[in-house]
Protein backbone atom coordinates (compact mmCIF):
# COMPACT_ATOMS: atom_id res chain seq x y z
CA UNK A 1 0.00 0.00 0.00
CA UNK A 2 3.03 2.29 -0.13
CA UNK A 3 1.78 3.72 -3.42
CA UNK A 4 -1.34 5.25 -1.81
CA UNK A 5 0.41 8.36 -0.42
CA UNK A 6 1.87 9.04 -3.88
CA UNK A 7 -1.58 8.69 -5.45
CA UNK A 8 -3.06 11.05 -2.86
CA UNK A 9 -0.44 13.75 -3.32
CA UNK A 10 -0.71 13.36 -7.10
CA UNK A 11 -4.46 13.95 -6.94
CA UNK A 12 -3.93 17.24 -5.10
CA UNK A 13 -1.26 18.39 -7.54
CA UNK A 14 -3.41 17.50 -10.55
CA UNK A 15 -6.38 19.22 -8.90
CA UNK A 16 -4.28 22.38 -8.48
CA UNK A 17 -3.22 22.19 -12.13
CA UNK A 18 -6.89 22.04 -13.14
CA UNK A 19 -7.61 25.04 -10.89
CA UNK A 20 -4.83 26.94 -12.68
CA UNK A 21 -6.28 25.99 -16.07
CA UNK A 22 -9.74 27.05 -14.91
CA UNK A 23 -8.40 30.36 -13.65
CA UNK A 24 -6.70 30.94 -17.01
CA UNK A 25 -9.89 30.06 -18.90
CA UNK A 26 -11.98 32.58 -17.01
CA UNK A 27 -9.42 35.36 -16.70
CA UNK A 28 -7.44 35.28 -19.91
CA UNK A 29 -9.56 33.84 -22.70
CA UNK A 30 -12.64 35.97 -23.16
CA UNK A 31 -14.31 34.60 -20.06
CA UNK A 32 -14.88 31.08 -21.31
CA UNK A 33 -17.43 30.21 -18.61
CA UNK A 34 -18.40 26.82 -20.04
CA UNK A 35 -14.87 25.48 -20.15
CA UNK A 36 -14.09 27.12 -16.80
CA UNK A 37 -17.01 25.32 -15.18
CA UNK A 38 -15.98 21.93 -16.59
CA UNK A 39 -12.36 22.30 -15.57
CA UNK A 40 -13.19 23.55 -12.08
CA UNK A 41 -15.63 20.67 -11.58
CA UNK A 42 -12.83 18.27 -12.52
CA UNK A 43 -10.54 20.03 -10.03
CA UNK A 44 -13.20 19.71 -7.32
CA UNK A 45 -13.82 16.03 -8.14
CA UNK A 46 -10.09 15.29 -7.91
CA UNK A 47 -9.90 17.11 -4.57
CA UNK A 48 -12.91 15.14 -3.31
CA UNK A 49 -11.36 11.88 -4.50
CA UNK A 50 -8.17 12.83 -2.64
CA UNK A 51 -10.14 13.56 0.52
CA UNK A 52 -12.01 10.24 0.37
CA UNK A 53 -8.82 8.26 -0.29
CA UNK A 54 -6.91 10.13 2.41
CA UNK A 55 -9.67 9.67 4.99
CA UNK A 56 -10.08 5.95 4.22
CA UNK A 57 -6.32 5.42 4.21
CA UNK A 58 -5.99 7.24 7.52
CA UNK A 59 -8.81 5.29 9.16
CA UNK A 60 -8.00 1.86 7.76
CA UNK A 61 -4.23 1.87 7.30
CA UNK A 62 -3.22 4.79 9.48
CA UNK A 63 -0.96 7.79 9.54
CA UNK A 64 2.75 7.52 8.93
CA UNK A 65 4.92 9.05 11.61
CA UNK A 66 7.84 11.29 10.68
CA UNK A 67 10.89 9.06 10.40
CA UNK A 68 13.54 11.75 10.27
CA UNK A 69 15.86 12.85 13.05
CA UNK A 70 14.41 14.18 16.30
CA UNK A 71 16.18 17.50 15.69
CA UNK A 72 14.06 18.05 12.55
CA UNK A 73 10.77 16.74 13.94
CA UNK A 74 9.57 20.04 15.54
CA UNK A 75 10.12 21.86 12.24
CA UNK A 76 8.33 19.12 10.32
CA UNK A 77 5.42 19.22 12.79
CA UNK A 78 5.10 23.00 12.49
CA UNK A 79 5.18 22.73 8.71
CA UNK A 80 2.60 19.92 8.77
CA UNK A 81 0.27 22.05 10.92
CA UNK A 82 0.69 24.92 8.43
CA UNK A 83 -0.17 22.53 5.57
CA UNK A 84 -3.24 21.21 7.40
CA UNK A 85 -4.48 24.76 8.04
CA UNK A 86 -3.96 25.64 4.37
CA UNK A 87 -5.73 22.48 3.20
CA UNK A 88 -8.67 23.02 5.53
CA UNK A 89 -9.14 26.69 4.68
CA UNK A 90 -8.57 26.04 0.97
CA UNK A 91 -11.11 23.23 0.96
CA UNK A 92 -13.71 25.30 2.81
CA UNK A 93 -13.18 28.35 0.60
CA UNK A 94 -13.30 26.11 -2.46
CA UNK A 95 -16.65 24.69 -1.36
CA UNK A 96 -17.98 28.20 -0.74
CA UNK A 97 -16.75 29.32 -4.18
CA UNK A 98 -18.46 26.31 -5.78
CA UNK A 99 -21.65 27.03 -3.86
CA UNK A 100 -21.74 30.63 -5.13
CA UNK A 101 -20.98 29.50 -8.68
CA UNK A 102 -23.82 26.97 -8.64
CA UNK A 103 -26.15 29.61 -7.19
CA UNK A 104 -24.96 31.91 -10.00
CA UNK A 105 -23.87 34.52 -7.48
CA UNK A 106 -20.83 35.38 -9.57
CA UNK A 107 -19.99 38.57 -7.67
CA UNK A 108 -19.30 36.57 -4.50
CA UNK A 109 -17.77 33.71 -6.49
CA UNK A 110 -15.27 36.16 -8.03
CA UNK A 111 -14.35 37.46 -4.57
CA UNK A 112 -13.71 34.06 -3.02
CA UNK A 113 -12.55 32.00 -6.00
CA UNK A 114 -9.13 33.60 -6.50
CA UNK A 115 -8.35 33.44 -2.78
CA UNK A 116 -9.39 29.78 -2.65
CA UNK A 117 -7.26 29.08 -5.72
CA UNK A 118 -4.11 30.64 -4.27
CA UNK A 119 -4.58 28.74 -1.03
CA UNK A 120 -5.12 25.53 -3.02
CA UNK A 121 -1.88 26.11 -4.95
CA UNK A 122 -0.05 26.55 -1.64
CA UNK A 123 -1.76 23.42 -0.30
CA UNK A 124 -0.51 21.41 -3.28
CA UNK A 125 3.04 22.72 -2.89
CA UNK A 126 3.17 22.11 0.85
CA UNK A 127 1.52 18.70 0.35
CA UNK A 128 4.32 17.66 -2.00
CA UNK A 129 6.89 18.85 0.55
CA UNK A 130 5.16 16.90 3.35
CA UNK A 131 5.12 13.81 1.12
CA UNK A 132 8.82 14.23 0.33
CA UNK A 133 9.74 14.65 3.99
CA UNK A 134 7.69 11.59 4.99
CA UNK A 135 8.57 9.20 2.17
CA UNK A 136 11.53 10.45 0.11
CA UNK A 137 14.02 12.48 2.15
CA UNK A 138 13.74 10.29 5.25
CA UNK A 139 12.68 6.70 5.80
CA UNK A 140 9.00 6.63 6.73
CA UNK A 141 8.18 6.13 10.39
CA UNK A 142 5.68 3.66 11.74
CA UNK A 143 2.18 3.62 10.27
CA UNK A 144 -0.60 3.03 12.79
CA UNK A 145 -4.31 3.12 12.04
CA UNK A 146 -6.85 4.87 14.22
CA UNK A 147 -8.20 1.65 15.74
CA UNK A 148 -4.76 0.37 16.79
CA UNK A 149 -3.82 3.80 18.12
CA UNK A 150 -6.99 3.89 20.29
CA UNK A 151 -6.79 0.28 21.50
CA UNK A 152 -3.07 0.40 22.29
CA UNK A 153 -3.29 3.54 24.45
Coordinates of N, CA and C in Angstrom, one line a residue:
X1 N 0.8 -1.2 0.0 CA 0.0 0.0 0.0 C 0.9 1.3 0.0
X2 N 2.1 1.1 -0.2 CA 3.0 2.3 -0.1 C 2.8 3.3 -1.3
X3 N 2.1 2.8 -2.3 CA 1.8 3.7 -3.4 C 0.6 4.7 -3.1
X4 N -0.2 4.4 -2.1 CA -1.3 5.3 -1.8 C -1.0 6.7 -1.5
X5 N 0.1 7.0 -0.7 CA 0.4 8.4 -0.4 C 0.8 9.1 -1.7
X6 N 1.5 8.4 -2.6 CA 1.9 9.0 -3.9 C 0.6 9.3 -4.7
X7 N -0.3 8.4 -4.7 CA -1.6 8.7 -5.5 C -2.3 9.9 -4.8
X8 N -2.4 9.9 -3.5 CA -3.1 11.1 -2.9 C -2.4 12.4 -3.2
X9 N -1.1 12.5 -3.0 CA -0.4 13.8 -3.3 C -0.6 14.1 -4.8
X10 N -0.5 13.1 -5.7 CA -0.7 13.4 -7.1 C -2.1 13.9 -7.4
X11 N -3.1 13.4 -6.7 CA -4.5 13.9 -6.9 C -4.5 15.4 -6.6
X12 N -3.9 15.8 -5.5 CA -3.9 17.2 -5.1 C -3.2 18.1 -6.1
X13 N -2.0 17.6 -6.6 CA -1.3 18.4 -7.5 C -2.0 18.5 -8.9
X14 N -2.6 17.4 -9.3 CA -3.4 17.5 -10.6 C -4.6 18.4 -10.4
X15 N -5.3 18.3 -9.2 CA -6.4 19.2 -8.9 C -5.9 20.7 -9.0
X16 N -4.8 21.0 -8.4 CA -4.3 22.4 -8.5 C -4.0 22.8 -9.9
X17 N -3.5 21.9 -10.7 CA -3.2 22.2 -12.1 C -4.5 22.5 -12.8
X18 N -5.6 21.8 -12.5 CA -6.9 22.0 -13.1 C -7.4 23.4 -12.7
X19 N -7.2 23.7 -11.4 CA -7.6 25.0 -10.9 C -6.9 26.1 -11.7
X20 N -5.6 25.9 -11.9 CA -4.8 26.9 -12.7 C -5.4 27.1 -14.1
X21 N -5.7 26.0 -14.7 CA -6.3 26.0 -16.1 C -7.6 26.7 -16.0
X22 N -8.4 26.4 -15.0 CA -9.7 27.0 -14.9 C -9.6 28.5 -14.7
X23 N -8.7 28.9 -13.9 CA -8.4 30.4 -13.7 C -8.0 31.0 -15.0
X24 N -7.1 30.4 -15.7 CA -6.7 30.9 -17.0 C -7.9 31.1 -18.0
X25 N -8.7 30.0 -18.0 CA -9.9 30.1 -18.9 C -10.8 31.2 -18.6
X26 N -11.0 31.5 -17.4 CA -12.0 32.6 -17.0 C -11.3 34.0 -17.1
X27 N -10.1 34.1 -16.8 CA -9.4 35.4 -16.7 C -8.8 35.8 -18.0
X28 N -8.3 34.9 -18.8 CA -7.4 35.3 -19.9 C -8.1 35.0 -21.3
X29 N -9.1 34.2 -21.4 CA -9.6 33.8 -22.7 C -11.0 34.2 -22.9
X30 N -11.3 35.5 -22.9 CA -12.6 36.0 -23.2 C -13.7 35.3 -22.3
X31 N -13.3 35.1 -21.0 CA -14.3 34.6 -20.1 C -15.1 33.4 -20.5
X32 N -14.3 32.3 -20.8 CA -14.9 31.1 -21.3 C -15.5 30.3 -20.1
X33 N -16.8 30.7 -19.8 CA -17.4 30.2 -18.6 C -17.7 28.7 -18.7
X34 N -18.1 28.2 -19.9 CA -18.4 26.8 -20.0 C -17.2 25.9 -19.8
X35 N -16.1 26.3 -20.4 CA -14.9 25.5 -20.1 C -14.4 25.6 -18.7
X36 N -14.5 26.9 -18.2 CA -14.1 27.1 -16.8 C -14.9 26.2 -15.8
X37 N -16.2 26.1 -16.1 CA -17.0 25.3 -15.2 C -16.6 23.8 -15.2
X38 N -16.4 23.3 -16.4 CA -16.0 21.9 -16.6 C -14.7 21.7 -15.9
X39 N -13.7 22.5 -16.1 CA -12.4 22.3 -15.6 C -12.4 22.4 -14.0
X40 N -13.1 23.4 -13.5 CA -13.2 23.5 -12.1 C -14.0 22.4 -11.4
X41 N -14.9 21.9 -12.1 CA -15.6 20.7 -11.6 C -14.7 19.5 -11.5
X42 N -13.8 19.3 -12.5 CA -12.8 18.3 -12.5 C -11.9 18.5 -11.3
X43 N -11.4 19.7 -11.1 CA -10.5 20.0 -10.0 C -11.2 19.7 -8.7
X44 N -12.5 20.0 -8.6 CA -13.2 19.7 -7.3 C -13.4 18.2 -7.1
X45 N -13.7 17.5 -8.2 CA -13.8 16.0 -8.1 C -12.5 15.4 -7.7
X46 N -11.4 15.8 -8.3 CA -10.1 15.3 -7.9 C -9.8 15.6 -6.4
X47 N -10.1 16.8 -6.0 CA -9.9 17.1 -4.6 C -10.8 16.2 -3.7
X48 N -12.0 16.0 -4.1 CA -12.9 15.1 -3.3 C -12.4 13.7 -3.3
X49 N -11.9 13.2 -4.4 CA -11.4 11.9 -4.5 C -10.1 11.8 -3.6
X50 N -9.3 12.8 -3.6 CA -8.2 12.8 -2.6 C -8.7 12.7 -1.2
X51 N -9.6 13.5 -0.9 CA -10.1 13.6 0.5 C -10.7 12.2 0.9
X52 N -11.5 11.6 0.1 CA -12.0 10.2 0.4 C -10.9 9.2 0.5
X53 N -9.9 9.2 -0.4 CA -8.8 8.3 -0.3 C -8.0 8.5 1.0
X54 N -7.7 9.8 1.2 CA -6.9 10.1 2.4 C -7.6 9.7 3.7
X55 N -8.9 10.0 3.8 CA -9.7 9.7 5.0 C -9.7 8.2 5.2
X56 N -10.0 7.4 4.1 CA -10.1 6.0 4.2 C -8.7 5.4 4.6
X57 N -7.7 5.9 3.9 CA -6.3 5.4 4.2 C -6.0 5.7 5.7
X58 N -6.3 6.9 6.1 CA -6.0 7.2 7.5 C -6.7 6.4 8.5
X59 N -8.0 6.1 8.3 CA -8.8 5.3 9.2 C -8.4 3.8 9.1
X60 N -8.2 3.3 7.9 CA -8.0 1.9 7.8 C -6.5 1.5 7.9
X61 N -5.6 2.2 7.3 CA -4.2 1.9 7.3 C -3.5 2.7 8.3
X62 N -3.8 4.0 8.5 CA -3.2 4.8 9.5 C -2.4 5.9 8.9
X63 N -1.9 6.7 9.9 CA -1.0 7.8 9.5 C 0.5 7.3 9.7
X64 N 1.3 7.9 8.9 CA 2.7 7.5 8.9 C 3.5 8.6 9.8
X65 N 4.2 8.1 10.8 CA 4.9 9.0 11.6 C 6.2 9.5 10.9
X66 N 6.6 10.7 11.3 CA 7.8 11.3 10.7 C 9.0 10.4 11.1
X67 N 9.8 10.0 10.1 CA 10.9 9.1 10.4 C 12.3 9.7 10.4
X68 N 12.3 11.0 10.3 CA 13.5 11.8 10.3 C 14.1 11.9 11.7
X69 N 15.2 12.6 11.7 CA 15.9 12.8 13.1 C 15.0 13.7 14.0
X70 N 15.2 13.4 15.3 CA 14.4 14.2 16.3 C 14.7 15.7 16.2
X71 N 15.9 16.1 15.8 CA 16.2 17.5 15.7 C 15.4 18.2 14.6
X72 N 14.9 17.5 13.6 CA 14.1 18.0 12.5 C 12.6 17.9 12.8
X73 N 12.2 17.0 13.7 CA 10.8 16.7 13.9 C 9.9 18.0 14.3
X74 N 10.4 18.9 15.2 CA 9.6 20.0 15.5 C 9.3 20.9 14.3
X75 N 10.3 21.0 13.4 CA 10.1 21.9 12.2 C 9.1 21.2 11.3
X76 N 9.3 19.9 11.1 CA 8.3 19.1 10.3 C 6.9 19.3 10.9
X77 N 6.7 19.1 12.2 CA 5.4 19.2 12.8 C 4.8 20.6 12.6
X78 N 5.6 21.6 12.7 CA 5.1 23.0 12.5 C 4.7 23.2 11.0
X79 N 5.5 22.6 10.1 CA 5.2 22.7 8.7 C 3.9 21.9 8.4
X80 N 3.8 20.8 9.0 CA 2.6 19.9 8.8 C 1.3 20.6 9.3
X81 N 1.4 21.3 10.4 CA 0.3 22.0 10.9 C -0.1 23.2 9.9
X82 N 0.9 23.9 9.4 CA 0.7 24.9 8.4 C 0.0 24.3 7.2
X83 N 0.5 23.2 6.7 CA -0.2 22.5 5.6 C -1.6 22.2 5.9
X84 N -1.9 21.6 7.0 CA -3.2 21.2 7.4 C -4.2 22.4 7.4
X85 N -3.7 23.5 8.0 CA -4.5 24.8 8.0 C -4.8 25.3 6.6
X86 N -3.8 25.2 5.8 CA -4.0 25.6 4.4 C -5.0 24.7 3.7
X87 N -4.8 23.4 3.9 CA -5.7 22.5 3.2 C -7.2 22.7 3.7
X88 N -7.3 22.8 5.0 CA -8.7 23.0 5.5 C -9.3 24.3 5.0
X89 N -8.6 25.4 5.1 CA -9.1 26.7 4.7 C -9.3 26.7 3.2
X90 N -8.4 26.1 2.4 CA -8.6 26.0 1.0 C -9.8 25.2 0.6
X91 N -10.0 24.1 1.3 CA -11.1 23.2 1.0 C -12.4 23.9 1.3
X92 N -12.5 24.6 2.4 CA -13.7 25.3 2.8 C -14.0 26.4 1.8
X93 N -13.0 27.2 1.5 CA -13.2 28.4 0.6 C -13.5 27.8 -0.8
X94 N -12.9 26.7 -1.2 CA -13.3 26.1 -2.5 C -14.8 25.7 -2.5
X95 N -15.2 25.1 -1.4 CA -16.7 24.7 -1.4 C -17.6 25.9 -1.4
X96 N -17.2 27.0 -0.7 CA -18.0 28.2 -0.7 C -18.0 28.8 -2.2
X97 N -16.8 28.8 -2.8 CA -16.7 29.3 -4.2 C -17.6 28.5 -5.1
X98 N -17.6 27.2 -5.0 CA -18.5 26.3 -5.8 C -19.9 26.6 -5.5
X99 N -20.3 26.7 -4.2 CA -21.6 27.0 -3.9 C -22.1 28.3 -4.6
X100 N -21.3 29.4 -4.5 CA -21.7 30.6 -5.1 C -21.8 30.5 -6.6
X101 N -20.9 29.7 -7.2 CA -21.0 29.5 -8.7 C -22.3 28.8 -9.1
X102 N -22.6 27.7 -8.3 CA -23.8 27.0 -8.6 C -25.1 27.8 -8.4
X103 N -25.0 28.7 -7.4 CA -26.1 29.6 -7.2 C -26.1 30.8 -8.2
X104 N -25.1 30.8 -9.0 CA -25.0 31.9 -10.0 C -24.8 33.3 -9.3
X105 N -24.2 33.3 -8.2 CA -23.9 34.5 -7.5 C -22.4 34.8 -7.8
X106 N -22.2 35.3 -9.0 CA -20.8 35.4 -9.6 C -20.0 36.5 -8.9
X107 N -20.7 37.5 -8.4 CA -20.0 38.6 -7.7 C -19.3 38.0 -6.5
X108 N -19.9 37.2 -5.7 CA -19.3 36.6 -4.5 C -18.3 35.5 -4.9
X109 N -18.7 34.7 -6.0 CA -17.8 33.7 -6.5 C -16.4 34.3 -6.9
X110 N -16.5 35.5 -7.6 CA -15.3 36.2 -8.0 C -14.4 36.7 -6.9
X111 N -15.1 37.0 -5.7 CA -14.3 37.5 -4.6 C -13.6 36.3 -3.9
X112 N -14.3 35.2 -3.8 CA -13.7 34.1 -3.0 C -12.8 33.1 -3.9
X113 N -13.2 32.9 -5.1 CA -12.6 32.0 -6.0 C -11.1 32.2 -6.1
X114 N -10.6 33.4 -6.4 CA -9.1 33.6 -6.5 C -8.4 33.3 -5.2
X115 N -9.0 33.7 -4.1 CA -8.4 33.4 -2.8 C -8.3 31.9 -2.5
X116 N -9.4 31.2 -2.8 CA -9.4 29.8 -2.7 C -8.4 29.1 -3.6
X117 N -8.2 29.6 -4.8 CA -7.3 29.1 -5.7 C -5.8 29.2 -5.2
X118 N -5.5 30.4 -4.8 CA -4.1 30.6 -4.3 C -3.8 29.7 -3.1
X119 N -4.8 29.6 -2.2 CA -4.6 28.7 -1.0 C -4.5 27.3 -1.5
X120 N -5.2 26.9 -2.5 CA -5.1 25.5 -3.0 C -3.8 25.3 -3.7
X121 N -3.2 26.3 -4.4 CA -1.9 26.1 -4.9 C -0.9 25.9 -3.8
X122 N -1.0 26.7 -2.8 CA 0.0 26.6 -1.6 C -0.2 25.2 -0.9
X123 N -1.5 24.7 -0.9 CA -1.8 23.4 -0.3 C -1.1 22.3 -1.1
X124 N -1.1 22.4 -2.4 CA -0.5 21.4 -3.3 C 1.0 21.4 -3.1
X125 N 1.6 22.6 -3.0 CA 3.0 22.7 -2.9 C 3.5 22.2 -1.5
X126 N 2.8 22.6 -0.5 CA 3.2 22.1 0.9 C 2.9 20.6 1.0
X127 N 1.8 20.1 0.3 CA 1.5 18.7 0.3 C 2.6 17.9 -0.3
X128 N 3.2 18.4 -1.4 CA 4.3 17.7 -2.0 C 5.5 17.7 -1.1
X129 N 5.8 18.8 -0.4 CA 6.9 18.9 0.5 C 6.7 17.9 1.7
X130 N 5.5 17.8 2.3 CA 5.2 16.9 3.4 C 5.4 15.5 2.9
X131 N 4.9 15.1 1.7 CA 5.1 13.8 1.1 C 6.6 13.5 1.0
X132 N 7.4 14.4 0.5 CA 8.8 14.2 0.3 C 9.5 14.0 1.7
X133 N 9.1 14.8 2.7 CA 9.7 14.6 4.0 C 9.4 13.3 4.6
X134 N 8.1 12.9 4.4 CA 7.7 11.6 5.0 C 8.2 10.4 4.3
X135 N 8.3 10.4 2.9 CA 8.6 9.2 2.2 C 9.8 9.2 1.3
X136 N 10.4 10.4 1.0 CA 11.5 10.4 0.1 C 12.8 10.8 0.8
X137 N 12.8 12.0 1.5 CA 14.0 12.5 2.2 C 14.4 11.6 3.3
X138 N 13.5 11.1 4.1 CA 13.7 10.3 5.3 C 13.0 9.0 5.1
X139 N 13.4 8.0 5.8 CA 12.7 6.7 5.8 C 11.4 7.0 6.5
X140 N 10.3 6.4 6.0 CA 9.0 6.6 6.7 C 9.0 6.0 8.1
X141 N 8.3 6.7 9.0 CA 8.2 6.1 10.4 C 7.1 5.1 10.4
X142 N 6.7 4.7 11.6 CA 5.7 3.7 11.7 C 4.3 4.2 11.3
X143 N 3.5 3.3 10.7 CA 2.2 3.6 10.3 C 1.2 2.9 11.2
X144 N 0.4 3.6 11.9 CA -0.6 3.0 12.8 C -2.0 3.6 12.5
X145 N -3.0 2.6 12.3 CA -4.3 3.1 12.0 C -5.0 3.6 13.3
X146 N -6.1 4.3 13.1 CA -6.9 4.9 14.2 C -7.3 3.8 15.3
X147 N -7.7 2.7 14.8 CA -8.2 1.7 15.7 C -7.1 1.1 16.6
X148 N -5.9 0.8 16.0 CA -4.8 0.4 16.8 C -4.3 1.5 17.7
X149 N -4.3 2.7 17.3 CA -3.8 3.8 18.1 C -4.7 4.0 19.4
X150 N -6.0 3.8 19.2 CA -7.0 3.9 20.3 C -6.9 2.7 21.2
X151 N -6.8 1.5 20.7 CA -6.8 0.3 21.5 C -5.5 0.1 22.2
X152 N -4.4 0.6 21.7 CA -3.1 0.4 22.3 C -2.7 1.5 23.3
X153 N -3.6 2.5 23.5 CA -3.3 3.5 24.5 C -4.3 3.6 25.6

